[in-house]
Coordinates of C-alpha atoms in Angstrom, one line a residue:
M181 CA -0.1 0.0 0.0
K182 CA 1.5 3.3 -0.5
F183 CA -0.5 5.6 1.8
F184 CA -1.9 3.2 4.3
G185 CA 0.0 1.4 6.8
T186 CA -0.6 -1.4 9.7
D187 CA -2.9 1.4 11.6
G188 CA -4.4 3.5 8.9
I189 CA -2.3 6.8 7.2
R190 CA 0.1 8.3 9.2
G191 CA 2.6 11.2 8.4
I192 CA 4.2 14.7 9.0
A193 CA 1.1 17.1 9.0
Y194 CA 0.7 20.0 6.4
E195 CA 3.8 18.2 4.4
K196 CA 2.3 14.4 3.6
L197 CA -0.6 15.4 5.0
N198 CA -1.8 18.6 4.0
P199 CA -5.4 20.1 3.0
V200 CA -5.1 18.7 -0.6
F201 CA -4.6 15.5 0.2
A202 CA -7.2 15.1 2.8
Y203 CA -9.9 16.1 0.2
K204 CA -8.8 13.8 -2.0
L205 CA -8.6 11.3 0.6
G206 CA -12.7 12.3 1.3
Q207 CA -13.7 11.9 -1.9
G208 CA -11.6 8.5 -2.1
I209 CA -14.2 7.4 0.6
Y210 CA -16.6 8.2 -1.1
H211 CA -15.5 6.5 -4.3
A212 CA -14.5 3.8 -2.1
F213 CA -18.0 3.5 0.0
K214 CA -20.7 5.3 -1.3
P215 CA -21.9 6.5 2.1
K216 CA -24.7 8.6 2.2
E217 CA -23.6 10.0 6.0
V218 CA -20.1 9.6 8.0
V219 CA -19.1 10.6 11.3
I220 CA -15.2 12.4 11.7
G221 CA -13.8 12.7 15.2
M222 CA -10.4 13.8 16.1
D223 CA -7.2 14.1 18.5
T224 CA -6.1 16.9 20.4
R225 CA -3.3 17.7 17.5
E226 CA -3.1 21.6 16.4
S227 CA -3.6 19.9 12.8
S228 CA -6.4 17.6 13.4
P229 CA -9.3 20.4 12.7
M230 CA -7.3 21.1 9.5
L231 CA -7.4 17.5 8.2
A232 CA -10.8 16.3 9.6
F233 CA -12.5 19.5 7.9
S234 CA -10.6 19.2 4.5
I235 CA -12.1 15.5 4.5
A236 CA -15.8 16.7 5.3
N237 CA -15.1 19.0 2.9
G238 CA -14.2 16.5 0.1
L239 CA -17.1 14.2 0.8
M240 CA -19.9 16.8 1.4
A241 CA -18.9 18.2 -2.1
C242 CA -19.8 14.5 -3.2
G243 CA -23.4 15.0 -1.3
V244 CA -22.1 12.8 1.8
D245 CA -23.6 14.3 4.9
V246 CA -21.1 14.5 7.4
L247 CA -21.5 14.3 11.5
Y248 CA -18.6 16.3 13.2
A249 CA -18.1 14.8 16.9
G250 CA -14.8 16.8 17.8
I251 CA -12.8 15.8 20.2
V252 CA -13.2 11.6 21.3
S253 CA -11.0 8.9 21.7
T254 CA -10.4 6.4 19.1
P255 CA -12.6 4.0 20.5
M256 CA -16.0 6.1 21.0
L257 CA -15.5 7.0 17.3
S258 CA -15.3 3.2 16.3
Y259 CA -18.2 2.2 18.4
Y260 CA -20.0 4.9 17.0
S261 CA -19.2 3.7 13.3
K262 CA -20.5 0.0 14.3
V263 CA -23.6 0.7 16.0
K264 CA -24.5 3.0 13.6
D265 CA -23.6 1.2 10.9
M266 CA -21.7 3.7 9.1
I267 CA -18.2 4.6 7.7
G268 CA -16.0 6.2 10.6
I269 CA -13.1 8.4 10.3
M270 CA -10.8 8.9 13.0
I271 CA -8.1 11.9 12.7
T272 CA -5.0 11.2 15.4
A273 CA -1.4 9.8 15.3
S274 CA -1.9 8.0 18.5
H275 CA 1.1 7.8 20.5
N276 CA 3.3 9.9 17.9
P277 CA 4.8 13.2 18.4
Y278 CA 2.4 16.7 17.7
Q279 CA 3.9 17.3 14.4
D280 CA 2.6 14.0 13.1
N281 CA -1.0 13.3 12.3
G282 CA -3.1 10.2 10.8
I283 CA -6.5 8.9 9.5
K284 CA -8.1 5.8 10.4
V285 CA -10.9 4.7 8.6
F286 CA -13.6 2.4 10.1
N287 CA -16.2 0.5 7.9
K288 CA -18.9 -0.2 10.5
G289 CA -16.5 -0.2 13.5
Y290 CA -13.9 -2.0 11.8
K291 CA -10.9 -1.1 10.2
T292 CA -11.1 -0.9 6.7
K293 CA -10.1 -4.3 4.5
E294 CA -7.1 -3.6 2.0
E295 CA -9.6 -4.0 -1.4
D296 CA -11.2 -1.0 0.1
E297 CA -7.8 1.2 0.6
T298 CA -6.6 0.1 -2.7
I299 CA -9.5 2.2 -4.1
I300 CA -8.8 5.1 -2.0
E301 CA -5.6 5.2 -3.0
D302 CA -6.1 4.6 -6.4
F303 CA -8.5 7.7 -6.6
I304 CA -6.2 10.0 -4.3
E305 CA -3.9 9.5 -7.2
S306 CA -5.6 9.5 -10.3
G307 CA -9.6 10.0 -9.5
T308 CA -11.4 13.0 -10.7
L309 CA -12.7 15.2 -8.2
H310 CA -16.0 16.7 -7.6
Y311 CA -17.0 20.0 -6.1
Q312 CA -21.0 20.2 -6.2
S313 CA -21.0 20.9 -2.7
F314 CA -24.7 19.5 -1.4
G315 CA -23.8 17.4 2.1
T316 CA -24.0 19.0 5.4
F317 CA -22.1 19.5 8.0
I318 CA -23.4 18.8 11.1
K319 CA -22.1 18.7 15.2
T320 CA -22.7 16.1 17.1
D321 CA -22.7 14.9 20.7
E322 CA -24.4 11.7 20.6
V323 CA -20.9 9.9 19.6
T324 CA -20.2 10.5 23.8
S325 CA -23.7 10.2 24.8
L326 CA -23.9 6.8 23.1
Y327 CA -20.5 5.9 24.7
Q328 CA -21.3 6.7 28.0
K329 CA -24.4 4.6 27.9
L330 CA -22.1 1.4 27.5
Y331 CA -20.8 1.2 30.5
Q332 CA -24.4 1.7 32.4
K333 CA -25.1 -1.4 30.3
L334 CA -21.4 -3.3 31.2
G335 CA -22.5 -3.0 34.7
F336 CA -19.6 -1.4 36.4
S337 CA -20.1 -0.4 40.1
S338 CA -17.9 2.3 42.5
Y339 CA -14.3 1.1 43.2
P340 CA -12.9 1.9 46.3
F341 CA -9.2 2.5 45.0
K342 CA -7.2 5.5 45.1
V343 CA -6.6 6.5 41.3
G344 CA -4.3 8.3 39.0
Y345 CA -4.7 8.8 35.5
D346 CA -2.7 10.1 32.7
S347 CA -4.4 11.2 29.3
A348 CA -1.6 12.1 27.2
N349 CA -3.0 15.7 26.5
G350 CA -4.8 13.5 23.7
A351 CA -8.6 12.5 22.7
N352 CA -9.3 10.8 26.0
H353 CA -8.8 13.7 28.2
I354 CA -12.7 14.7 27.9
I355 CA -14.5 11.5 28.4
S356 CA -11.8 9.9 30.6
K357 CA -12.2 12.5 33.4
S358 CA -16.3 11.9 33.1
I359 CA -16.1 7.9 33.7
L360 CA -13.5 7.9 36.1
N361 CA -15.0 10.5 38.3
Q362 CA -18.3 8.9 37.9
Y363 CA -17.1 5.2 39.4
L364 CA -14.2 6.4 41.3
I365 CA -13.8 8.9 44.8
N366 CA -11.7 11.7 43.7
P367 CA -9.4 10.4 40.9
I368 CA -6.1 12.5 40.2
Q369 CA -6.0 13.1 36.5
I370 CA -2.6 14.6 35.0
N371 CA -2.1 16.0 31.4
G372 CA -5.8 16.6 30.9
E373 CA -5.1 20.3 29.3
P374 CA -3.8 20.1 25.7
N375 CA -3.0 23.2 23.6
G376 CA -2.4 21.2 20.4
L377 CA 1.9 20.8 21.1
N378 CA 2.0 18.8 23.9
I379 CA -0.2 15.7 23.1
N380 CA 2.1 12.9 24.3
L381 CA 4.7 15.3 25.2
N382 CA 6.7 13.5 28.0
C383 CA 3.1 12.2 29.2
G384 CA 0.8 8.9 28.0
S385 CA 1.5 5.4 27.6
T386 CA 4.9 5.7 26.1
H387 CA 6.4 7.8 28.9
L388 CA 5.5 6.6 32.2
S389 CA 7.7 8.6 34.2
A390 CA 4.6 11.2 34.6
I391 CA 2.2 9.0 36.1
K392 CA 5.0 6.7 38.4
E393 CA 5.4 10.4 39.7
L394 CA 1.8 11.0 40.3
V395 CA 1.5 7.5 42.0
K396 CA 4.6 8.3 44.5
N397 CA 4.0 11.2 45.4
N398 CA -0.1 10.9 46.7
L399 CA 0.2 7.4 47.9
L400 CA -1.7 6.2 45.0
D401 CA -3.0 2.6 44.6
I402 CA -2.8 2.3 41.1
G403 CA -2.0 4.9 37.7
F404 CA -3.5 4.4 34.5
S405 CA -1.7 5.6 31.6
Y406 CA -3.2 6.1 27.7
D407 CA -2.2 7.1 24.7
G408 CA -2.8 10.0 22.1
D409 CA -6.0 8.6 21.0
G410 CA -7.0 6.5 24.3
D411 CA -6.5 2.9 22.8
R412 CA -3.5 2.0 24.7
L413 CA -3.6 1.2 28.2
M414 CA 0.0 1.0 30.7
V415 CA -0.8 0.3 34.4
I416 CA 1.4 1.3 37.5
D417 CA 0.9 -0.2 40.8
D418 CA 1.4 1.2 44.3
K419 CA 5.4 0.0 44.3
L420 CA 5.6 1.9 40.9
N421 CA 5.7 -1.6 38.8
E422 CA 5.0 -1.3 35.5
Y423 CA 1.8 -3.4 33.6
D424 CA 2.3 -3.5 29.9
G425 CA 0.0 -5.3 27.3
D426 CA 1.2 -8.6 27.6
L427 CA 1.3 -8.7 31.6
L428 CA -2.7 -7.3 31.4
I429 CA -3.3 -10.2 29.0
Y430 CA -2.1 -12.8 31.8
I431 CA -4.1 -11.6 34.4
M432 CA -7.4 -10.6 32.9
G433 CA -6.8 -13.8 30.8
S434 CA -6.4 -15.8 34.0
Y435 CA -9.5 -14.1 35.6
L436 CA -11.6 -14.9 32.5
K437 CA -10.9 -18.5 32.8
K438 CA -11.3 -19.3 36.7
K439 CA -15.4 -17.4 36.2
G440 CA -15.5 -20.0 32.9
L441 CA -15.2 -17.2 30.8
L442 CA -12.2 -17.9 28.1
R443 CA -13.6 -19.2 25.6
H444 CA -11.8 -22.2 24.1
N445 CA -9.3 -21.8 26.9
K446 CA -7.0 -19.5 24.7
V447 CA -5.8 -15.8 24.3
V448 CA -4.0 -13.4 21.4
L449 CA -0.7 -12.4 21.7
T450 CA 1.9 -11.0 19.3
K451 CA 5.0 -12.3 18.1
M452 CA 6.6 -9.3 20.6
S453 CA 5.1 -10.7 23.7
N454 CA 7.7 -11.7 26.4
P455 CA 8.7 -15.7 26.3
G456 CA 8.2 -15.3 30.1
I457 CA 4.4 -14.2 29.7
L458 CA 3.9 -17.5 27.5
K459 CA 6.1 -19.9 29.7
A460 CA 3.4 -18.7 32.5
L461 CA 0.1 -18.8 30.6
A462 CA 1.0 -22.1 30.0
D463 CA 1.9 -23.3 33.5
Q464 CA -2.1 -21.8 33.6
T465 CA -2.9 -24.8 30.9
I466 CA -3.6 -21.4 28.9
D467 CA -3.2 -21.7 25.4
Y468 CA -2.2 -18.8 22.9
L469 CA -2.0 -17.2 19.3
L470 CA 1.0 -15.5 18.3
T471 CA 0.0 -12.8 15.3
D472 CA 1.9 -9.9 13.6
V473 CA 2.3 -6.9 15.1
G474 CA -1.0 -4.3 14.8
D475 CA -3.9 -4.5 16.6
K476 CA -5.7 -5.3 13.2
Y477 CA -4.1 -8.7 13.7
V478 CA -5.0 -9.5 17.0
Y479 CA -8.9 -8.7 16.5
Q480 CA -8.1 -11.1 13.1
A481 CA -7.1 -13.7 15.2
I482 CA -9.8 -13.2 18.1
E483 CA -12.7 -13.0 15.7
E484 CA -11.6 -16.2 13.4
H485 CA -11.7 -18.4 16.5
N486 CA -13.9 -16.8 18.8
L487 CA -11.5 -15.6 21.7
S488 CA -13.0 -13.7 24.6
I489 CA -9.2 -11.6 24.6
G490 CA -6.1 -10.4 23.0
G491 CA -3.8 -7.7 22.8
E492 CA 0.0 -6.5 22.7
S493 CA 2.5 -5.2 25.0
S494 CA 2.0 -1.6 23.7
G495 CA -0.9 -1.7 25.6
H496 CA -4.2 -2.4 22.9
L497 CA -6.1 -4.7 24.6
I498 CA -9.3 -6.1 22.8
I499 CA -12.0 -7.6 25.0
P500 CA -15.2 -8.7 23.1
D501 CA -17.5 -8.8 25.6
L502 CA -16.8 -5.4 26.4
L503 CA -16.1 -3.4 23.3
H504 CA -15.2 -4.9 19.7
T505 CA -11.9 -2.7 19.6
G506 CA -9.3 -1.7 21.9
D507 CA -9.9 0.7 24.6
G508 CA -7.7 1.7 27.3
L509 CA -10.0 3.2 29.3
L510 CA -12.4 0.8 29.4
A511 CA -9.6 -1.7 29.9
S512 CA -9.3 0.0 33.3
M513 CA -12.7 -0.3 34.6
F514 CA -12.2 -4.1 33.6
L515 CA -9.2 -4.3 35.7
L516 CA -10.4 -1.9 38.4
K517 CA -13.5 -4.7 38.8
I518 CA -10.9 -7.5 38.9
L519 CA -8.9 -6.0 41.5
H520 CA -12.0 -5.5 43.9
E521 CA -13.6 -8.8 42.9
T522 CA -10.2 -11.1 43.9
K523 CA -9.6 -8.7 46.5
Q524 CA -5.5 -9.1 45.2
T525 CA -3.1 -6.8 44.5
L526 CA -1.6 -6.8 41.1
K527 CA 1.5 -7.9 42.3
E528 CA -0.5 -10.8 43.6
L529 CA -2.4 -11.7 40.7
M530 CA 1.0 -11.4 38.2
A531 CA 3.1 -13.6 41.2
P532 CA 3.2 -16.8 39.1
V533 CA 4.8 -14.6 35.8
T534 CA 8.6 -14.3 35.7
L535 CA 9.6 -11.6 33.1
Y536 CA 12.3 -12.6 30.8
P537 CA 15.1 -10.0 29.7
L538 CA 14.0 -7.9 27.1
K539 CA 15.5 -5.3 24.4
L540 CA 14.2 -3.5 22.1
T541 CA 16.3 -1.3 19.8
N542 CA 15.4 1.1 17.2
L543 CA 17.8 1.7 13.5
K544 CA 16.8 5.0 11.9
G545 CA 17.3 5.8 8.2
I546 CA 17.6 2.7 7.2
S547 CA 15.5 1.0 4.5
K548 CA 13.1 -1.6 5.0
S549 CA 14.8 -3.5 2.2
V550 CA 18.3 -4.2 3.9
L551 CA 15.4 -7.4 5.7
Q552 CA 15.0 -8.9 2.5
E553 CA 19.2 -9.3 2.4
P554 CA 20.2 -12.6 2.3
S555 CA 23.2 -11.8 5.3
V556 CA 20.2 -10.3 7.3
I557 CA 17.6 -13.1 7.0
N558 CA 20.7 -16.0 7.6
A559 CA 21.6 -13.5 10.8
I560 CA 17.9 -13.6 11.8
N561 CA 17.7 -17.5 11.5
H562 CA 21.0 -18.5 13.4
A563 CA 19.8 -15.9 16.1
K564 CA 16.7 -18.0 16.6
M565 CA 18.5 -21.4 16.7
E566 CA 21.0 -20.5 19.0
L567 CA 18.4 -18.8 21.7
G568 CA 15.9 -21.7 21.8
E569 CA 12.0 -22.7 21.6
H570 CA 11.8 -19.8 24.7
A571 CA 12.8 -16.5 23.5
L572 CA 11.8 -13.8 20.6
V573 CA 13.8 -13.0 18.1
L574 CA 12.0 -10.4 16.0
V575 CA 13.2 -7.9 13.3
R576 CA 10.5 -5.9 11.5
A577 CA 10.2 -2.5 9.8
S578 CA 8.1 -0.5 12.3
G579 CA 4.5 0.1 10.1
T580 CA 4.0 3.8 11.7
E581 CA 7.0 5.1 12.0
S582 CA 10.8 4.9 9.3
L583 CA 12.1 2.6 12.0
I584 CA 14.1 -0.5 11.6
R585 CA 12.6 -2.6 15.1
I586 CA 14.8 -5.2 16.7
T587 CA 13.1 -7.5 19.9
L588 CA 15.1 -10.0 21.1
S589 CA 13.9 -11.4 24.8
H590 CA 15.5 -14.8 26.4
K591 CA 16.2 -16.0 30.0
D592 CA 20.0 -14.9 29.7
L593 CA 20.7 -11.3 29.2
N594 CA 23.8 -11.8 28.1
K595 CA 22.4 -13.5 25.3
V596 CA 20.5 -10.7 24.3
N597 CA 23.0 -8.3 24.1
E598 CA 25.2 -10.4 22.4
W599 CA 22.9 -10.8 19.7
T600 CA 21.0 -7.8 19.6
D601 CA 24.5 -5.9 18.8
K602 CA 25.3 -8.5 16.2
L603 CA 22.0 -8.1 14.5
M604 CA 22.5 -4.2 14.8
S605 CA 25.8 -4.7 13.0
I606 CA 24.8 -6.7 10.3
I607 CA 21.3 -4.2 9.0
Q608 CA 24.1 -0.8 9.5
E609 CA 26.2 -2.6 7.6
E610 CA 24.1 -3.5 4.8
G611 CA 21.7 -0.8 5.2
K612 CA 24.8 1.5 3.5
T613 CA 24.2 -0.3 0.3
V614 CA 20.4 -0.5 0.3

């Protein structure tokens, strides 16, 4: 695909993602789906209104009515798209800095298929533009109200925990305050004052120092950290231990099994999952599937095998009996329910897990074609053979940034460091000639 990646379209705002591109994209969406009505939401980046309104103009010029939801989280927009059986468009670059932006397109709540994305891309490059301007533009609060009713349907109750949360100055800063204030006593929010430039800036799910400081200074029981568009969750306990998506899947999957709710006794994780998690699941006689990295692959596996839960170490958690898509805020509430019901701490719930040393290295400025070089392929295979079955060796091009990612995990840290250095050296050397 030329424009679409694993998680929609990403690029630098005003450069790749400019008003002309966005206008063409809006018309490409019309060309692919012929909708009568679409809903558009956005995160808090300064460039998000520009993209939202340009896409809306492209659609309205084709006679499409646009419902404008304003600042909402990605899961809110996706949920509304599903319930209303319509096309949804979310303007966000998730955990990326404010200079970047992106566009996620949902068809009836689900990310678009490759064949639809091909139609959109072809139109962007060579389609004939329309300028009739017959559609209407309507501001709506229904995306928020419908999402709030979801929590009532799921039957959450009030919880006695002292909670803090980091909204990353992002898309869920309004809804997270509304929901958590409803179910908790005086939860403390940080990074809930976006200015267009501070989304994900030293905060949120990729910068946990902020939530750790909040938990420490206020003697809190638990801290939640979300990303810029609200579909990820990272957790900090009262001892300042970190809980990523893998650990949360273990905790939630174990809970669901004990309740008899873990369909087919299986969870979904990705090929980046820590081998220590996989061993702990096996010790609990819980099976697992490993997918490629990307929440759309996790969802596909959940749907194909009719499973109860899946996610990524980055904090994407999909619990289809709650919501069909990843939602950091909803996962927070589910975790509080588990803690309240089991009367155990996070540390106690993950006691059976021994994490293996894991090292993630990003190599910038190297073409992804380097991964097709025979010497690189041979080195990766050699690493897998030497480190053995209970190890993680994953070398891939990022789907959202211009990076080669090397991820290694093994119970022996020396071997992790040794093979990371070897792979880095080979990739950097071969990258010079690509």
